[in-house]
């Protein structure tokens, strides 16, 4: 009986410790949006878990390709993406170059 009670308490504690409430989820999305709008690749990388893995499935007609990206590749890609966006924004706003 004691074992069942301990197992139940441990299960509730474990689940409660890993569950996210609405505020935590909202805060994460707000931080993500801020990093995206600010073109902050480092902040986006910091949000990814150490064991992060992204899987993308490309489909076209009868062909498909599956691509898996590690955290390292994701972080590098975000840095490159942010750099390209900064360059594009400079071209789109030439008056900044004149100053």
Short mmCIF file of C-alpha atoms in Angstrom, two decimals:
data_model
loop_
_atom_site.label_atom_id
_atom_site.label_comp_id
_atom_site.label_asym_id
_atom_site.label_seq_id
_atom_site.Cartn_x
_atom_site.Cartn_y
_atom_site.Cartn_z
CA UNK A 1 0.00 0.00 0.00
CA UNK A 2 2.78 2.39 0.92
CA UNK A 3 4.51 1.64 -2.37
CA UNK A 4 1.35 2.55 -4.32
CA UNK A 5 1.01 5.86 -2.46
CA UNK A 6 4.68 6.72 -3.03
CA UNK A 7 4.39 5.84 -6.72
CA UNK A 8 1.32 8.05 -7.07
CA UNK A 9 2.98 10.98 -5.29
CA UNK A 10 6.12 10.57 -7.41
CA UNK A 11 4.04 10.42 -10.60
CA UNK A 12 2.07 13.56 -9.74
CA UNK A 13 5.27 15.39 -8.75
CA UNK A 14 7.04 14.30 -11.94
CA UNK A 15 4.13 15.32 -14.17
CA UNK A 16 3.60 18.62 -12.37
CA UNK A 17 7.29 19.44 -12.54
CA UNK A 18 7.39 18.96 -16.31
CA UNK A 19 4.04 20.54 -17.17
CA UNK A 20 3.89 24.07 -18.55
CA UNK A 21 1.18 26.49 -17.57
CA UNK A 22 -0.43 28.97 -19.96
CA UNK A 23 1.79 31.85 -18.79
CA UNK A 24 4.99 29.88 -19.43
CA UNK A 25 3.82 28.95 -22.92
CA UNK A 26 2.80 32.55 -23.64
CA UNK A 27 6.14 33.84 -22.36
CA UNK A 28 8.01 31.38 -24.58
CA UNK A 29 6.08 32.42 -27.69
CA UNK A 30 6.54 36.12 -26.85
CA UNK A 31 10.31 35.61 -26.46
CA UNK A 32 10.38 33.61 -29.71
CA UNK A 33 8.49 36.34 -31.59
CA UNK A 34 10.81 39.00 -30.16
CA UNK A 35 13.87 37.01 -31.27
CA UNK A 36 12.41 36.47 -34.74
CA UNK A 37 11.51 40.14 -35.20
CA UNK A 38 14.86 41.23 -33.82
CA UNK A 39 16.67 38.74 -36.07
CA UNK A 40 18.42 37.39 -32.97
CA UNK A 41 19.82 34.00 -33.96
CA UNK A 42 21.60 33.58 -30.62
CA UNK A 43 18.37 33.99 -28.65
CA UNK A 44 16.61 31.46 -30.89
CA UNK A 45 19.46 29.03 -30.37
CA UNK A 46 19.32 29.50 -26.60
CA UNK A 47 15.64 28.48 -26.67
CA UNK A 48 16.45 25.10 -28.24
CA UNK A 49 16.98 22.18 -25.87
CA UNK A 50 20.40 20.45 -25.87
CA UNK A 51 18.83 17.39 -27.53
CA UNK A 52 16.83 19.50 -30.01
CA UNK A 53 16.16 17.88 -33.37
CA UNK A 54 14.05 19.25 -36.21
CA UNK A 55 12.62 16.97 -38.87
CA UNK A 56 11.23 18.44 -42.09
CA UNK A 57 9.48 16.37 -44.73
CA UNK A 58 9.46 17.87 -48.23
CA UNK A 59 6.85 16.48 -50.63
CA UNK A 60 6.42 17.19 -54.31
CA UNK A 61 4.21 15.03 -56.48
CA UNK A 62 5.29 11.45 -55.83
CA UNK A 63 8.69 12.38 -54.41
CA UNK A 64 9.55 13.15 -50.84
CA UNK A 65 12.67 13.99 -48.90
CA UNK A 66 13.16 13.85 -45.15
CA UNK A 67 15.73 16.18 -43.62
CA UNK A 68 16.85 16.03 -39.99
CA UNK A 69 18.61 18.97 -38.36
CA UNK A 70 20.57 18.87 -35.11
CA UNK A 71 20.70 21.72 -32.60
CA UNK A 72 24.14 22.72 -33.90
CA UNK A 73 22.92 22.96 -37.51
CA UNK A 74 19.76 24.78 -36.37
CA UNK A 75 21.82 27.36 -34.46
CA UNK A 76 24.22 27.87 -37.38
CA UNK A 77 21.29 28.25 -39.75
CA UNK A 78 19.65 30.85 -37.49
CA UNK A 79 22.87 32.84 -37.37
CA UNK A 80 23.21 32.78 -41.16
CA UNK A 81 19.52 33.62 -41.58
CA UNK A 82 19.78 36.62 -39.25
CA UNK A 83 22.85 37.89 -41.10
CA UNK A 84 21.11 37.65 -44.49
CA UNK A 85 18.03 39.45 -43.16
CA UNK A 86 20.20 42.27 -41.80
CA UNK A 87 21.85 42.65 -45.23
CA UNK A 88 18.50 42.63 -47.01
CA UNK A 89 17.07 45.21 -44.63
CA UNK A 90 20.02 47.52 -45.36
CA UNK A 91 19.32 47.27 -49.09
CA UNK A 92 15.61 47.81 -48.49
CA UNK A 93 16.38 50.95 -46.43
CA UNK A 94 19.10 52.72 -48.45
CA UNK A 95 18.71 55.97 -46.46
CA UNK A 96 20.49 54.19 -43.58
CA UNK A 97 23.51 53.75 -45.84
CA UNK A 98 23.56 57.45 -46.69
CA UNK A 99 23.84 58.58 -43.04
#
